[in-house]
Short mmCIF file of N, CA and C in Angstrom, two decimals:
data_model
loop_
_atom_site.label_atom_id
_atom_site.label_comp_id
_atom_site.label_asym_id
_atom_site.label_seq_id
_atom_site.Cartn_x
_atom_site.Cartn_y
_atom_site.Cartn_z
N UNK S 1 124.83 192.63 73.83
CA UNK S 1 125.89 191.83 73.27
C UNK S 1 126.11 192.25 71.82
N UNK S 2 127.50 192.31 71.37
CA UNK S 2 127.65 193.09 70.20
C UNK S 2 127.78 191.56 69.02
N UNK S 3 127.54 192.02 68.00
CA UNK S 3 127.44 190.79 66.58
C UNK S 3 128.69 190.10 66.60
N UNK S 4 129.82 190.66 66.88
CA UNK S 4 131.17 189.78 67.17
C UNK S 4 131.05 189.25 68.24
N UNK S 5 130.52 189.39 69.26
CA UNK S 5 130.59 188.55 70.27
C UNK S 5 129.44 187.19 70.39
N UNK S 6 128.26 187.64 69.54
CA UNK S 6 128.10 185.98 69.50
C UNK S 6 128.16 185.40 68.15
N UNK S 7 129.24 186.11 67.34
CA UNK S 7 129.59 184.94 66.52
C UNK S 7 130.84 184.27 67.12
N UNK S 8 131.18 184.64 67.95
CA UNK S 8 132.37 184.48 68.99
C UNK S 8 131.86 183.03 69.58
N UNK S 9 130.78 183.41 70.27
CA UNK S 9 129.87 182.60 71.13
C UNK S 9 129.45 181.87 70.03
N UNK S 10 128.99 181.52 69.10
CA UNK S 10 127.98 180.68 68.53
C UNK S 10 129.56 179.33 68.07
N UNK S 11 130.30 180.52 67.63
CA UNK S 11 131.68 179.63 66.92
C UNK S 11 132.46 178.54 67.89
N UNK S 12 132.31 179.50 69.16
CA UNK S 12 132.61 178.36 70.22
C UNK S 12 132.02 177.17 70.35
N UNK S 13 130.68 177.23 70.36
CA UNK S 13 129.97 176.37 70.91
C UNK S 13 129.61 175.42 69.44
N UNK S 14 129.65 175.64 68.48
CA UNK S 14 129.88 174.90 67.67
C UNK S 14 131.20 174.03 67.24
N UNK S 15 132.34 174.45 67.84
CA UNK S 15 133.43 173.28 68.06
C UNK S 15 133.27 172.62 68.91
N UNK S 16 132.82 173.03 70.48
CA UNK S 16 132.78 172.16 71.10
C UNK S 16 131.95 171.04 71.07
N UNK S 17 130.54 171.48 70.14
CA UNK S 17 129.49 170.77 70.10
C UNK S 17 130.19 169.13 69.36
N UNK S 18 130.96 169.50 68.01
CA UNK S 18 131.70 168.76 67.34
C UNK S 18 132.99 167.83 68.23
N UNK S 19 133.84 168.28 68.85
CA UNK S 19 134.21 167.81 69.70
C UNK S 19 133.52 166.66 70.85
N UNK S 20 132.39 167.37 71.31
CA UNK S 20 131.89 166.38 72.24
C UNK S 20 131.30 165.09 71.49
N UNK S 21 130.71 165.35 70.13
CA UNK S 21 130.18 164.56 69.37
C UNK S 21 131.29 163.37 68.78
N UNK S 22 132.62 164.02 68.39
CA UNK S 22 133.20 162.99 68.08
C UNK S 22 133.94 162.33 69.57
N UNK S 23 134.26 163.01 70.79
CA UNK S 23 134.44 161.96 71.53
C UNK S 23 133.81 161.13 72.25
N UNK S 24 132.16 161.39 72.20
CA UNK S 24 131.77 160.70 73.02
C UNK S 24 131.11 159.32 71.39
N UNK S 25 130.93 159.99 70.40
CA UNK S 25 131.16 158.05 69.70
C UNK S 25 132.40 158.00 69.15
N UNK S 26 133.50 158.03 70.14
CA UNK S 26 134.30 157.19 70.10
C UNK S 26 134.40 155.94 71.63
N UNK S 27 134.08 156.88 72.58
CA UNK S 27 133.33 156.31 73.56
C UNK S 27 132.67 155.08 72.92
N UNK S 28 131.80 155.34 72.76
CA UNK S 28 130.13 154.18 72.02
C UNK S 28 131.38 153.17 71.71
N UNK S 29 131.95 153.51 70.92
CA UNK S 29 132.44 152.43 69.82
C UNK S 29 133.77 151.81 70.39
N UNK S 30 134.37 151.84 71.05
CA UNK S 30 135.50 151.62 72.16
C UNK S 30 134.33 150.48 73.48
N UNK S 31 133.46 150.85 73.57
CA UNK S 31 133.00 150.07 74.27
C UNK S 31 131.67 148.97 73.62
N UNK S 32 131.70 149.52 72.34
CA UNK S 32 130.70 148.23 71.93
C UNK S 32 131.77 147.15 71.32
N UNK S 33 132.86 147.59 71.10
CA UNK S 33 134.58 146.65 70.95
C UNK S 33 134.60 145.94 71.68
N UNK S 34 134.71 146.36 73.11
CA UNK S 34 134.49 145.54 74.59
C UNK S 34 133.67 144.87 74.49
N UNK S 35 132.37 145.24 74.22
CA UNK S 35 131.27 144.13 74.50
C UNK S 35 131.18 143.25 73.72
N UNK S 36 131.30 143.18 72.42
CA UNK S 36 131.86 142.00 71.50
C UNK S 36 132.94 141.15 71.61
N UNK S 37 133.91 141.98 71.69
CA UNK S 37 134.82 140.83 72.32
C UNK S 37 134.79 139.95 73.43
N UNK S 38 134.01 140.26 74.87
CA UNK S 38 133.58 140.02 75.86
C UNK S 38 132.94 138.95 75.13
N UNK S 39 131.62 138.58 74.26
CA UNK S 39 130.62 137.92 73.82
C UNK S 39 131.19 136.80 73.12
N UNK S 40 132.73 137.00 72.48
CA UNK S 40 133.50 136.21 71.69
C UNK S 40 133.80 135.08 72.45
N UNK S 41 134.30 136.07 73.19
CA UNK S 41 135.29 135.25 74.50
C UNK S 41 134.83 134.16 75.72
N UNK S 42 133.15 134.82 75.68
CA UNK S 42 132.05 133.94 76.39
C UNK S 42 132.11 132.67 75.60
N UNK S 43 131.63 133.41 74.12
CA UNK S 43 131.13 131.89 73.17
C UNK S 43 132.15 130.68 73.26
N UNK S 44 133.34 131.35 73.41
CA UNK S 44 134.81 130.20 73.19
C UNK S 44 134.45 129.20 74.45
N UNK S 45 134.71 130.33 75.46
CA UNK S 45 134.63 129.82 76.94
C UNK S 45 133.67 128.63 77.01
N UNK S 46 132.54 128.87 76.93
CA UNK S 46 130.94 127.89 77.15
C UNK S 46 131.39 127.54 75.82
N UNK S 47 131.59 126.72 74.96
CA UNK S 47 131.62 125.86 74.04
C UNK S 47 129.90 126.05 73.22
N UNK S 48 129.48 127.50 72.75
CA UNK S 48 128.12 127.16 72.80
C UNK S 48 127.97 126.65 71.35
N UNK S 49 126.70 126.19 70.55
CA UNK S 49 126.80 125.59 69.64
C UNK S 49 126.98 126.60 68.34
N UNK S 50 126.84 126.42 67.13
CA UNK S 50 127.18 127.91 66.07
C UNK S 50 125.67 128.52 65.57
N UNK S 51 124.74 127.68 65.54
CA UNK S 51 123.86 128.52 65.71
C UNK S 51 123.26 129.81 66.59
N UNK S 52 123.51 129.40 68.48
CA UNK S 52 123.22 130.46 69.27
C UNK S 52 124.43 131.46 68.98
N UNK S 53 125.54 131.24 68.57
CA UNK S 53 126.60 132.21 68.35
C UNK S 53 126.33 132.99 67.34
N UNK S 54 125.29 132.78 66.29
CA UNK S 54 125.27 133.25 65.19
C UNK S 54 124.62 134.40 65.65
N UNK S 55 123.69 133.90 66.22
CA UNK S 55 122.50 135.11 67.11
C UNK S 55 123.00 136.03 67.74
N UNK S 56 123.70 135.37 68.59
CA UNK S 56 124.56 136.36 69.58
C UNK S 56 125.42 137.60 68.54
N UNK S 57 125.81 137.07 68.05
CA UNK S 57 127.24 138.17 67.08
C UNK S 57 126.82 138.67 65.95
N UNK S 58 125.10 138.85 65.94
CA UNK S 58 124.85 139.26 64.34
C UNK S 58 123.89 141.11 64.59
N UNK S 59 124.68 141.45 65.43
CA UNK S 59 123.38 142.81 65.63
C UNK S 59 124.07 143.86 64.14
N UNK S 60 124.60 143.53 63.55
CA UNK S 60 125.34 144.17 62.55
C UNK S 60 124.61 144.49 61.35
N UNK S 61 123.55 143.25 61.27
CA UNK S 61 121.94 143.59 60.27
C UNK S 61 121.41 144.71 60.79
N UNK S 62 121.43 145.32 61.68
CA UNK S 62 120.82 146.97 62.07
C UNK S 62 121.15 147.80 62.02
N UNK S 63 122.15 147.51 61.15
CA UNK S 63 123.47 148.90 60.91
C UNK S 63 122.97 149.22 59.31
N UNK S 64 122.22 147.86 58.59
CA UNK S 64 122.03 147.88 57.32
C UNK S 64 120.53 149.26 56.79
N UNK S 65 119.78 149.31 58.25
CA UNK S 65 118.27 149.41 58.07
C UNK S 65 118.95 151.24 57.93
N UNK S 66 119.27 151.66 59.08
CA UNK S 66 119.79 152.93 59.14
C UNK S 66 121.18 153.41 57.93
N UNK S 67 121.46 152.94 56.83
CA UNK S 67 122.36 152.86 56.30
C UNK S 67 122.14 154.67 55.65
N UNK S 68 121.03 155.21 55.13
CA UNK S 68 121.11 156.19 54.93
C UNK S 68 120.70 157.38 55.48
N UNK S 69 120.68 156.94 56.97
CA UNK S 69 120.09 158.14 57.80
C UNK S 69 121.16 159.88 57.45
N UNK S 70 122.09 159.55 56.97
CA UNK S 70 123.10 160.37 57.03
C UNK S 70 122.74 161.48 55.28
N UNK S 71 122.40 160.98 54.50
CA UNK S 71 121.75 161.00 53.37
C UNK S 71 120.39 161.88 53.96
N UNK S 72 119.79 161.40 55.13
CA UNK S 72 118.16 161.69 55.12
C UNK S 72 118.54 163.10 55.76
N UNK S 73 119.17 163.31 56.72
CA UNK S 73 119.37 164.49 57.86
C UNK S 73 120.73 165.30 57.03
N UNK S 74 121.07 165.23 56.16
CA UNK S 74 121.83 166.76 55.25
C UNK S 74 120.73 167.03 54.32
N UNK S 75 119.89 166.18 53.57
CA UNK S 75 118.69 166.67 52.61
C UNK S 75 117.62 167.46 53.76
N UNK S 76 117.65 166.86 55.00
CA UNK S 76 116.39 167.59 55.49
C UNK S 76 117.53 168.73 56.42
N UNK S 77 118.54 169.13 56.87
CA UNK S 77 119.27 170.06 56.90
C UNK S 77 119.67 171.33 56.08
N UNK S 78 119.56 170.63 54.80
CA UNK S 78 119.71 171.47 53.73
C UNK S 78 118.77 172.10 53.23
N UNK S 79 117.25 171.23 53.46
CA UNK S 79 116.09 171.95 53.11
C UNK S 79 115.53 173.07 54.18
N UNK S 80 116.20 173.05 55.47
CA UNK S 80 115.87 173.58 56.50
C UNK S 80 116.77 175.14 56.04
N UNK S 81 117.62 175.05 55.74
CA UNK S 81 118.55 176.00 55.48
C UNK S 81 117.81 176.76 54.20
N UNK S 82 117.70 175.89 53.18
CA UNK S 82 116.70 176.28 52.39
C UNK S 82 115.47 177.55 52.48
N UNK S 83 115.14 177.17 53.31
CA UNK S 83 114.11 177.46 53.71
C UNK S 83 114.18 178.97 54.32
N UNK S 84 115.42 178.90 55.03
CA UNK S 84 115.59 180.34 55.74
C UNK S 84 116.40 180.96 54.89
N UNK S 85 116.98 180.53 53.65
CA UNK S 85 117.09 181.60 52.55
C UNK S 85 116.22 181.87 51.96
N UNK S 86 114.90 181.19 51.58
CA UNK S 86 113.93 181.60 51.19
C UNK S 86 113.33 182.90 51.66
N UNK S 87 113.57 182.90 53.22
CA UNK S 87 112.69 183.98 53.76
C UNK S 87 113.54 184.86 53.90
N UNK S 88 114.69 185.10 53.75
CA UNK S 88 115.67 186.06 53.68
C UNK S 88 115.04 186.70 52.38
N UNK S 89 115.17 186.01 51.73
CA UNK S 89 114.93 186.41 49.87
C UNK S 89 113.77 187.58 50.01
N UNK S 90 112.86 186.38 50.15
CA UNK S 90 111.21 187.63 50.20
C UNK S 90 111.70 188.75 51.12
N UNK S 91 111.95 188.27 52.16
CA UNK S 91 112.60 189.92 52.95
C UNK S 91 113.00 190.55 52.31
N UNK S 92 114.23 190.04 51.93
CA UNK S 92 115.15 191.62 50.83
C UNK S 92 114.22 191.96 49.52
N UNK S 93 113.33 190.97 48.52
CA UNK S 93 113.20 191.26 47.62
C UNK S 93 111.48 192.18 47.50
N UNK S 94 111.12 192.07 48.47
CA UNK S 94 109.29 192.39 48.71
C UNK S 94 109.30 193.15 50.20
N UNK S 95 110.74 193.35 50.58
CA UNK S 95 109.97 194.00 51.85
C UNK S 95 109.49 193.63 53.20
N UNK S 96 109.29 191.88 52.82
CA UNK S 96 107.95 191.58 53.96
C UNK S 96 108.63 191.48 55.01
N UNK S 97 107.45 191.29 56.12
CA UNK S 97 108.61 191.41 57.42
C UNK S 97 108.16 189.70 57.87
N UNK S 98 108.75 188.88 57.48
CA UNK S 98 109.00 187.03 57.78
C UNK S 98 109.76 187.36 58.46
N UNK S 99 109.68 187.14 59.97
CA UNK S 99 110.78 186.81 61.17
C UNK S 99 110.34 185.61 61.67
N UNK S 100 111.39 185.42 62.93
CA UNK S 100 111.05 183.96 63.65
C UNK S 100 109.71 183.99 64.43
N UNK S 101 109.34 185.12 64.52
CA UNK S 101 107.57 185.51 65.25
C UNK S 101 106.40 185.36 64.71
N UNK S 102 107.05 185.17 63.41
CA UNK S 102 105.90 185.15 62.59
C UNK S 102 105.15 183.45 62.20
N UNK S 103 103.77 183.54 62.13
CA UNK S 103 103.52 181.74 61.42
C UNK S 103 104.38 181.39 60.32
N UNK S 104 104.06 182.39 59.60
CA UNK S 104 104.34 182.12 58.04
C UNK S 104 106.25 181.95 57.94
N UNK S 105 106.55 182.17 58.96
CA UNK S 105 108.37 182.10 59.17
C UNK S 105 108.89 180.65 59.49
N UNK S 106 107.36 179.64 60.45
CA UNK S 106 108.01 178.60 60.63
C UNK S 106 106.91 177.57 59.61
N UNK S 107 106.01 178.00 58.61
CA UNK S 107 105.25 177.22 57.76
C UNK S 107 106.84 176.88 56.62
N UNK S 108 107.29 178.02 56.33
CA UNK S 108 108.33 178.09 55.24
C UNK S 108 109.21 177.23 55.29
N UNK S 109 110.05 177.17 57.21
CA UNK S 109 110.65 176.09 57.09
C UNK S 109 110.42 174.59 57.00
N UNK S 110 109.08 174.63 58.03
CA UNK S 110 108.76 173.31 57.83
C UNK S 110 108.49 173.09 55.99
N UNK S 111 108.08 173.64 55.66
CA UNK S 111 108.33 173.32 53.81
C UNK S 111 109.67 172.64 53.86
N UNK S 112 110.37 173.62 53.82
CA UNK S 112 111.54 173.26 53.13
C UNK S 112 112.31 172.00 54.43
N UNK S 113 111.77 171.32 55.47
CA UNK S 113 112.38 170.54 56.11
C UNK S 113 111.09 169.22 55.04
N UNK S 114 110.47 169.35 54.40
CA UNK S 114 109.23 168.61 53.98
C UNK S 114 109.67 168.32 52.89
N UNK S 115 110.38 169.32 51.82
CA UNK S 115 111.34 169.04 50.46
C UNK S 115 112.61 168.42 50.58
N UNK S 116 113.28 168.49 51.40
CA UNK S 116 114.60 167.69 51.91
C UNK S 116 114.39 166.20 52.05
N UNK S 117 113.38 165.99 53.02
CA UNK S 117 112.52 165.09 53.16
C UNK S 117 112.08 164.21 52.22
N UNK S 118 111.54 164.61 51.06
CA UNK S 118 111.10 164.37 49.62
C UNK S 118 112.42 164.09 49.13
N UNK S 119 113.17 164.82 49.08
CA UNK S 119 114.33 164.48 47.94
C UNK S 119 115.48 163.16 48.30
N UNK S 120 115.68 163.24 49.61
CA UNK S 120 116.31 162.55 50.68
C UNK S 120 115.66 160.60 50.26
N UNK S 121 114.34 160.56 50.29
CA UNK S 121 113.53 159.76 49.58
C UNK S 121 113.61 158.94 48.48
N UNK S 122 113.77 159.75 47.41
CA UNK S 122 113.55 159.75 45.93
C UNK S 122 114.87 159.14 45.76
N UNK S 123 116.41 159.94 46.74
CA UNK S 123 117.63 159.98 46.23
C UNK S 123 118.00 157.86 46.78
N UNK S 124 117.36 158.16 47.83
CA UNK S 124 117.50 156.46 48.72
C UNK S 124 116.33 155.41 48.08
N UNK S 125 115.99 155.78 47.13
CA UNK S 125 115.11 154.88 46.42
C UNK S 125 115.21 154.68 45.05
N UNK S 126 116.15 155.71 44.71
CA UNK S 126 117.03 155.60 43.23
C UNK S 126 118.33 154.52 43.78
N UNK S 127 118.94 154.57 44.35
CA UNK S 127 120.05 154.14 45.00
C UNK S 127 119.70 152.66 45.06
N UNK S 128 118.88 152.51 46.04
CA UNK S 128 118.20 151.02 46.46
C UNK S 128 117.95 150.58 44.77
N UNK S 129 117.23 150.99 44.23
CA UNK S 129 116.79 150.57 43.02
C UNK S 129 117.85 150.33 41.87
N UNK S 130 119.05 150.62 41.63
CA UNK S 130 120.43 150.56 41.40
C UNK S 130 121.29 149.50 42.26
N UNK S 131 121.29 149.41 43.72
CA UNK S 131 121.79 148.42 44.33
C UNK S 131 120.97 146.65 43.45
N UNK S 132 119.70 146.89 43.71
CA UNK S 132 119.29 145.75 43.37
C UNK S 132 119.10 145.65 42.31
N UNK S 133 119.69 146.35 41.48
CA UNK S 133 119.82 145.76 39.47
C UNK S 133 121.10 145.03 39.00
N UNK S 134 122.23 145.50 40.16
CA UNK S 134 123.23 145.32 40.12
C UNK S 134 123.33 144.25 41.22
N UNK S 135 122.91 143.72 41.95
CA UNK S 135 122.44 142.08 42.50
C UNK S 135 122.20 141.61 41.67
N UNK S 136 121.19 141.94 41.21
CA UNK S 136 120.88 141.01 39.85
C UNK S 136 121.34 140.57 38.80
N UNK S 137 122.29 140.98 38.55
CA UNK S 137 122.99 141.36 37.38
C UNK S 137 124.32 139.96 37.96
N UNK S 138 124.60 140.00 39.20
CA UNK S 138 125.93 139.56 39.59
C UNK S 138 125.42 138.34 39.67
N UNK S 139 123.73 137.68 39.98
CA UNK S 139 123.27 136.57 40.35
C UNK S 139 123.40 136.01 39.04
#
């Protein structure tokens, strides 16, 4: 297989990958619409009291816990990437031969998936620590 043909191939399959990703959560979310409204429409129906309704209609606090997963997986993406420029580098600059066969090829990345990791951290705990000065501040 010649180098144009699987960047051909890789390019493909990376739209579609994107594609499938955004239609199937639109899927998710088209049907967790349904199921809330469904749950609305119960509560009206059965007259239930506002406490069990509160329960029922509050899964929205779990959206809060994961709030920076998106933050965590480009720092540890980026460190991953990182990482395989690193070993590009020493390649071109020393010669060495770091391939994907090698230990020392996947010690490097896991580093740099371990610094992403770290920074990803630091950046969601500066943040948090700023959110709640500025609570404070408003209390």
């Amino acid at each position: 297989m010649e180098p144009a043909d699987i960047g051909f191939v890789s390019s493909v399959l990376g739209i579609a990958c994107g594609i499938v990703a955004v239609v199937s959560g639109s899927i998710v979310k088209v049907k967790r619409m349904n199921n809330e409204r469904r749950i609305r429409e119960s509560i009206i129906a059965n007259n239930i009291d506002p406490e069990t309704a509160r329960q029922l209609i509050t899964p929205e606090e779990n959206r809060e816990k994961n709030r920076y997963s998106t933050l965590q997986w480009g720092c540890v993406l980026l460190g991953l990437a990182l990482g395989y420029l690193f070993t590009l580098l020493l390649n071109a600059m020393f010669g060495s031969n770091i391939n994907e066969h090698t230990f020392s090829f996947w010690i490097i990345l896991s580093s740099g998936i371990g610094v992403g990791l770290l920074i990803s951290f630091a950046i969601k705990l500066k943040m948090e620590n700023r959110e709640n000065a500025s609570n404070r501040q408003e209390e």
